[in-house]
Short mmCIF file of C-alpha atoms (C1' of nucleotides) in Angstrom, two decimals:
data_model
loop_
_atom_site.label_atom_id
_atom_site.label_comp_id
_atom_site.label_asym_id
_atom_site.label_seq_id
_atom_site.Cartn_x
_atom_site.Cartn_y
_atom_site.Cartn_z
CA MET I 1 88.01 95.31 129.21
CA ILE I 2 85.03 96.38 126.46
CA GLY I 3 82.40 94.36 125.10
CA VAL I 4 81.98 94.26 120.82
CA GLY I 5 78.95 92.64 120.16
CA GLU I 6 79.07 89.08 121.93
CA ARG I 7 82.65 89.10 122.91
CA MET I 8 84.30 90.88 125.72
CA LEU I 9 87.68 92.01 124.86
CA GLU I 10 90.92 92.82 126.63
CA LEU I 11 92.75 96.02 125.47
CA SER I 12 96.45 96.42 126.03
CA ASN I 13 99.18 99.31 125.80
CA GLU I 14 96.57 101.45 124.14
CA ARG I 15 99.00 104.31 124.41
CA ALA I 16 101.53 102.65 122.36
CA VAL I 17 102.65 104.68 119.07
CA MET I 18 101.81 103.02 115.95
CA PHE I 19 102.58 105.88 113.70
CA PRO I 20 105.24 108.13 115.27
CA LYS I 21 105.08 111.05 113.06
CA GLU I 22 101.23 111.67 113.54
CA ARG I 23 101.54 110.37 116.88
CA ILE I 24 98.70 107.91 116.12
CA THR I 25 98.57 105.15 119.07
CA LYS I 26 97.39 101.76 118.83
CA GLY I 27 94.42 102.76 120.95
CA ASP I 28 93.27 104.82 117.78
CA LEU I 29 93.99 102.37 115.51
CA VAL I 30 91.47 100.24 117.68
CA ASP I 31 88.91 102.77 117.92
CA TYR I 32 89.15 103.45 113.85
CA TYR I 33 88.66 99.87 113.05
CA LEU I 34 85.87 99.52 115.68
CA GLU I 35 84.16 102.70 113.71
CA VAL I 36 84.59 101.36 110.10
CA ALA I 37 83.48 97.55 111.12
CA ALA I 38 79.93 97.70 109.93
CA VAL I 39 81.13 99.22 106.64
CA MET I 40 84.39 97.15 106.47
CA LEU I 41 82.82 93.65 107.49
CA PRO I 42 81.06 92.92 104.40
CA HIS I 43 84.35 92.94 102.37
CA LEU I 44 86.16 90.87 104.92
CA GLU I 45 83.26 88.08 105.56
CA ASN I 46 84.14 84.80 104.19
CA ARG I 47 87.57 85.25 103.09
CA PRO I 48 90.96 83.98 104.42
CA LEU I 49 92.16 86.78 105.83
CA THR I 50 96.28 87.70 105.85
CA VAL I 51 97.28 90.63 107.97
CA GLU I 52 100.28 93.01 108.34
CA ARG I 53 101.55 93.39 112.09
CA PHE I 54 103.65 96.09 113.71
CA THR I 55 104.71 95.39 117.07
CA LYS I 56 107.00 98.16 117.35
CA GLY I 57 105.28 100.48 115.19
CA ILE I 58 105.10 101.51 111.45
CA GLY I 59 109.08 102.51 111.91
CA ALA I 60 110.47 99.17 112.73
CA ARG I 61 110.33 95.90 110.58
CA GLY I 62 106.78 94.33 110.45
CA PHE I 63 105.75 90.90 109.31
CA ILE I 64 102.87 89.29 107.41
CA GLN I 65 101.06 86.65 108.78
CA LYS I 66 98.84 84.15 107.24
CA ASN I 67 98.17 81.61 110.09
CA ALA I 68 96.13 82.53 112.82
CA SER I 69 97.97 82.27 116.04
CA GLU I 70 97.86 79.40 118.40
CA HIS I 71 96.87 81.73 121.08
CA TYR I 72 94.24 83.64 119.68
CA PRO I 73 90.61 82.66 121.21
CA GLU I 74 88.77 79.70 120.08
CA TRP I 75 85.84 82.16 118.79
CA ILE I 76 87.69 83.43 116.36
CA ARG I 77 87.14 81.52 113.24
CA ARG I 78 89.85 79.90 110.87
CA SER I 79 90.03 78.31 107.51
CA GLU I 80 92.04 76.04 105.57
CA VAL I 81 93.64 77.10 102.49
CA PRO I 82 95.47 74.29 100.94
CA SER I 83 98.61 75.01 99.13
CA ARG I 84 98.84 74.48 95.63
CA ALA I 85 102.28 74.01 95.19
CA ARG I 86 102.81 71.54 97.71
CA ALA I 87 100.29 68.68 98.48
CA GLY I 88 98.98 67.85 101.94
CA GLU I 89 100.25 71.58 103.33
CA ALA I 90 97.81 73.87 104.05
CA SER I 91 97.44 77.45 105.99
CA ASN I 92 94.96 78.22 108.47
CA HIS I 93 93.80 81.70 108.04
CA VAL I 94 91.73 83.95 110.09
CA VAL I 95 88.13 84.68 108.80
CA CYS I 96 87.15 88.14 110.04
CA ASP I 97 83.35 88.32 109.83
CA GLU I 98 82.59 89.96 113.34
CA ALA I 99 83.58 93.46 114.54
CA ALA I 100 85.47 91.91 117.86
CA THR I 101 87.68 89.84 115.42
CA LEU I 102 88.86 93.17 113.78
CA VAL I 103 89.24 94.78 117.01
CA PHE I 104 91.38 91.98 118.66
CA LEU I 105 93.27 91.96 115.59
CA ALA I 106 94.10 95.86 115.87
CA ASN I 107 95.14 94.97 119.50
CA GLN I 108 97.53 92.47 118.21
CA ARG I 109 99.16 95.33 116.01
CA CYS I 110 97.86 94.27 113.00
CA VAL I 111 97.78 97.35 110.88
CA THR I 112 96.81 96.17 107.11
CA TYR I 113 94.33 93.61 106.32
CA HIS I 114 94.85 91.62 103.07
CA ILE I 115 91.86 89.53 101.26
CA THR I 116 91.77 87.09 98.69
CA PRO I 117 89.52 87.47 95.75
CA VAL I 118 87.67 84.09 96.44
CA GLN I 119 85.67 83.01 99.47
CA CYS I 120 86.34 80.22 101.88
CA ASP I 121 83.82 77.64 100.54
CA ARG I 122 85.07 78.13 96.83
CA LEU I 123 88.54 78.81 96.71
CA GLU I 124 88.96 78.24 92.86
CA LEU I 125 85.92 80.12 91.70
CA PRO I 126 87.01 83.77 92.40
CA ASP I 127 83.88 86.21 93.12
CA ARG I 128 86.34 89.29 92.09
CA LEU I 129 88.01 90.18 89.17
CA ILE I 130 90.97 92.39 90.15
CA PHE I 131 93.06 95.36 88.65
CA ASP I 132 95.91 96.68 90.31
CA PHE I 133 97.32 99.94 88.77
CA ASP I 134 101.02 100.67 90.20
CA PRO I 135 102.64 104.03 89.11
CA PRO I 136 106.38 104.06 89.36
CA ASP I 137 106.19 106.95 91.79
CA ALA I 138 103.69 108.93 94.03
CA GLY I 139 103.82 111.90 91.64
CA GLU I 140 100.97 113.86 90.20
CA SER I 141 101.42 112.91 86.61
CA SER I 142 102.02 109.11 87.58
CA PHE I 143 98.53 109.41 89.36
CA ALA I 144 96.94 110.91 86.59
CA ALA I 145 98.13 107.93 84.24
CA VAL I 146 96.74 105.62 86.87
CA ARG I 147 93.47 107.52 86.88
CA VAL I 148 93.47 107.30 82.88
CA GLY I 149 94.02 103.58 83.20
CA ALA I 150 91.57 103.21 85.90
CA LEU I 151 88.87 105.14 83.67
CA ALA I 152 89.73 102.98 80.53
CA VAL I 153 89.59 99.29 82.59
CA GLY I 154 86.13 100.37 83.83
CA GLU I 155 84.97 101.40 80.60
CA LEU I 156 86.30 98.20 79.17
CA LEU I 157 84.79 95.87 81.84
CA ARG I 158 81.09 97.49 81.32
CA GLU I 159 81.51 96.78 77.50
CA CYS I 160 82.20 93.09 78.55
CA GLY I 161 79.10 93.46 80.64
CA LEU I 162 80.43 93.38 84.03
CA THR I 163 80.07 96.37 86.54
CA PRO I 164 83.41 97.94 87.55
CA PHE I 165 83.93 99.33 91.22
CA VAL I 166 87.12 101.58 92.13
CA LYS I 167 89.09 102.39 95.24
CA THR I 168 92.33 104.02 96.17
CA SER I 169 95.03 101.75 97.25
CA GLY I 170 96.09 104.07 99.85
CA SER I 171 99.77 103.64 98.66
CA LYS I 172 99.95 104.99 95.02
CA GLY I 173 97.87 103.57 93.20
CA LEU I 174 94.42 102.46 92.27
CA HIS I 175 92.39 99.08 92.61
CA VAL I 176 89.43 98.61 89.98
CA VAL I 177 87.27 95.43 90.99
CA ALA I 178 84.47 93.69 89.27
CA PRO I 179 82.08 91.32 90.89
CA LEU I 180 81.84 88.21 89.32
CA ASP I 181 79.15 85.00 89.63
CA ARG I 182 81.63 82.34 90.71
CA SER I 183 80.89 80.33 87.56
CA ALA I 184 84.11 80.89 86.24
CA HIS I 185 87.42 78.94 87.47
CA ILE I 186 90.26 80.87 88.87
CA ASP I 187 92.54 80.18 85.79
CA GLU I 188 90.27 81.70 83.51
CA VAL I 189 89.75 84.84 85.61
CA ARG I 190 93.40 85.26 85.41
CA ALA I 191 93.48 84.67 81.74
CA PHE I 192 90.99 87.39 81.22
CA GLY I 193 92.51 89.92 83.31
CA LYS I 194 95.76 89.23 81.53
CA ILE I 195 94.24 89.45 78.29
CA ALA I 196 92.49 92.81 79.32
CA SER I 197 95.60 94.06 80.67
CA GLU I 198 97.49 93.57 77.76
CA LEU I 199 94.78 95.20 75.44
CA LEU I 200 94.92 98.43 77.50
CA ALA I 201 98.86 98.16 77.46
CA ARG I 202 98.42 97.88 73.72
CA ARG I 203 96.28 100.58 73.15
CA ASP I 204 98.18 103.09 75.42
CA PRO I 205 101.92 101.83 75.55
CA ASP I 206 103.09 105.37 76.74
CA ARG I 207 101.38 105.05 79.79
CA PHE I 208 100.92 101.37 80.64
CA THR I 209 102.82 98.47 80.70
CA VAL I 210 102.27 94.87 82.00
CA SER I 211 105.89 93.90 81.83
CA MET I 212 107.41 92.61 85.25
CA ALA I 213 111.19 93.57 84.02
CA LYS I 214 111.87 97.02 85.67
CA SER I 215 114.06 98.01 82.60
CA GLU I 216 110.68 97.45 80.46
CA ARG I 217 108.58 99.69 82.52
CA ALA I 218 110.61 103.12 82.52
CA GLY I 219 108.27 105.19 84.62
CA ARG I 220 105.00 103.52 83.26
CA VAL I 221 101.89 102.29 85.25
CA PHE I 222 102.28 98.65 85.87
CA LEU I 223 99.32 96.64 85.52
CA ASP I 224 99.80 93.81 87.71
CA TYR I 225 97.14 91.28 86.44
CA LEU I 226 98.73 88.62 88.56
CA ARG I 227 96.85 89.46 91.59
CA ASN I 228 93.93 87.24 90.27
CA GLY I 229 95.84 83.96 91.03
CA TYR I 230 95.67 81.02 93.77
CA ALA I 231 96.10 82.50 97.17
CA GLN I 232 96.82 85.94 95.99
CA THR I 233 95.79 88.70 97.80
CA VAL I 234 94.97 92.21 97.92
CA VAL I 235 94.42 95.20 100.22
CA ALA I 236 90.92 95.27 101.68
CA PRO I 237 88.62 98.27 101.45
CA TYR I 238 89.18 100.47 104.60
CA SER I 239 92.24 99.00 105.42
CA VAL I 240 94.97 101.42 106.71
CA ARG I 241 98.33 101.16 105.26
CA PRO I 242 101.63 101.21 106.99
CA LEU I 243 102.72 104.71 105.51
CA PRO I 244 103.38 108.16 106.69
CA GLY I 245 100.00 109.64 107.30
CA ALA I 246 97.89 106.17 107.77
CA PRO I 247 96.38 106.43 104.61
CA VAL I 248 93.48 104.12 104.11
CA SER I 249 92.41 102.36 100.89
CA THR I 250 89.06 103.89 100.18
CA PRO I 251 86.12 102.79 97.76
CA LEU I 252 84.99 105.83 95.37
CA THR I 253 82.20 106.41 93.29
CA TRP I 254 83.55 106.80 89.61
CA GLU I 255 82.15 110.64 89.71
CA GLU I 256 84.85 111.28 92.53
CA LEU I 257 87.44 109.70 90.66
CA GLU I 258 87.32 112.70 88.38
CA GLU I 259 88.02 115.28 91.10
CA PRO I 260 91.32 116.48 90.35
CA THR I 261 92.46 117.00 93.84
CA LEU I 262 92.04 113.07 94.57
CA HIS I 263 95.27 110.97 95.09
CA ALA I 264 95.91 107.28 96.28
CA GLN I 265 96.26 108.78 100.34
CA THR I 266 93.71 111.32 100.12
CA TYR I 267 91.58 109.36 102.98
CA THR I 268 93.30 108.39 105.99
CA LEU I 269 92.56 106.98 109.34
CA ARG I 270 91.84 110.53 110.56
CA ASN I 271 89.46 111.58 107.80
CA VAL I 272 87.57 108.28 106.54
CA ARG I 273 85.01 108.26 109.36
CA GLU I 274 83.98 111.63 108.41
CA ARG I 275 83.40 110.87 104.83
CA LEU I 276 81.44 107.85 105.82
CA ARG I 277 79.16 109.78 108.00
CA GLU I 278 78.13 112.06 104.62
CA ARG I 279 77.72 109.14 102.56
CA ARG I 280 77.33 105.70 102.29
CA ASP I 281 80.00 103.00 101.28
CA PRO I 282 80.12 103.41 97.46
CA TRP I 283 81.06 99.54 97.36
CA ALA I 284 77.92 98.41 99.50
CA GLY I 285 75.64 95.93 97.87
CA MET I 286 78.27 95.25 95.11
CA ASP I 287 77.55 91.49 94.95
CA ALA I 288 74.08 92.28 93.32
CA HIS I 289 76.00 93.16 90.26
CA ALA I 290 77.91 90.06 90.08
CA GLY I 291 78.44 89.07 86.48
CA SER I 292 79.44 86.21 84.53
CA LEU I 293 83.05 85.85 83.22
CA ASP I 294 82.40 83.64 80.47
CA ASP I 295 80.02 86.03 79.02
CA ALA I 296 82.56 88.98 79.66
CA SER I 297 85.06 86.81 77.96
CA LEU I 298 82.88 86.37 74.83
CA ASN I 299 82.28 90.33 74.93
CA LEU I 300 86.14 90.44 75.10
CA ASP I 301 86.79 88.31 72.00
CA ALA I 302 84.68 90.12 70.05
CA ILE I 303 86.29 93.76 71.15
CA LEU I 304 89.55 91.96 70.54
CA ALA I 305 88.37 90.84 67.10
CA LYS I 306 87.39 94.28 66.07
CA ALA I 307 90.53 96.17 67.21
"C1'" DG S 1 102.14 90.53 120.80
"C1'" DT S 2 103.01 86.26 122.18
"C1'" DC S 3 105.27 81.70 122.09
"C1'" DG S 4 109.00 78.34 122.37
"C1'" DG S 5 113.18 77.12 122.16
"C1'" DA S 6 118.06 78.36 123.18
"C1'" DG S 7 121.21 79.97 126.62
"C1'" DC E 1 115.28 83.61 134.42
"C1'" DT E 2 116.03 86.42 129.99
"C1'" DC E 3 116.99 86.75 125.09
"C1'" DC E 4 115.71 86.11 120.55
"C1'" DG E 5 113.94 84.25 116.38
"C1'" DA E 6 109.47 83.33 114.11
"C1'" DC E 7 104.96 84.65 112.75
"C1'" DA E 8 104.19 84.36 103.70
"C1'" DA E 9 104.82 82.49 99.62
"C1'" DC E 10 102.33 83.17 93.97
"C1'" DG E 11 104.07 83.44 89.28
"C1'" DC E 12 107.06 85.31 86.70
"C1'" DA E 13 111.31 87.46 85.29
"C1'" DT E 14 116.65 88.03 85.50
"C1'" DC E 15 121.06 86.48 87.13
"C1'" DG Z 1 119.08 76.68 90.08
"C1'" DA Z 2 119.06 80.85 93.08
"C1'" DT Z 3 117.14 85.51 93.86
"C1'" DG Z 4 114.46 89.24 93.25
"C1'" DC Z 5 109.82 91.71 92.72
"C1'" DG Z 6 105.04 93.15 93.18
#
DNA sequence: GTCGGAG
DNA sequence: CTCCGACAACGCATC
DNA sequence: GATGCG
């Protein structure tokens, strides 16, 4: 029984192994999320959460859970997300805005947290524009291309009047995110992401593609602009990934992105906390930089007209 | 990890 | 009682 | 129309 904020939590089976190779236990996972809660929560607050659970460790098949389980305590906040496809249906997501929820879920063997680019009260007005750079493999040359792409899209977003932020995905690539002021509809945001991604692919077709077709990709970095859609999700900042080494999706400064030794799995459950002791969260306060997508679209049109 | 239904 | 399955689903592309 | 993929 531990106290987390206002809540008392019963932890169970803390010695159970979650990451066999590294002997990382469920207790280690709980400790990790407890310790990063202060920096992580601002990125989860008021967003429908989707969770990836591994009840027998990451070596066994896990599952994705979008609806809050019936037996979760009543103090865990829930939020309805209506299905766009089927009228009348909705999922009932957990909303994680206190440390106790994060710790409770970790004890439930939730390893990875996925969030939407929208908040619960405005499900069709995104406050995040997302670019997901997914390389064909985890090799060094692939990551070099991912880095070039992130820098290029960052520059493009600045030219459009937005303020981009970057993080490792913890898997193979990088995520670039720009905060929005929620004045534009999700379909407009998606259209912007598509056009900007296509521009990037057109400027450097040897490195980038927006084609979903596997045959068309041929070793190039895939720009997944569909991340900006209704009920789409992205891995949350400081979330652990269910991969060997327990890599963590970690916010970076743009200067850090230039470091030649950096890769998508540089930061892990083992070393992120030390990093956070030395520097503040590079994404802290990102909402103060929220920009207008309509303004950005006009600027992007001007850039396209010149090109 | 936990529930609920099947056996 | 124990055993076992469920715990997601957008939008595009290909077969 | 069903299946596959991120």
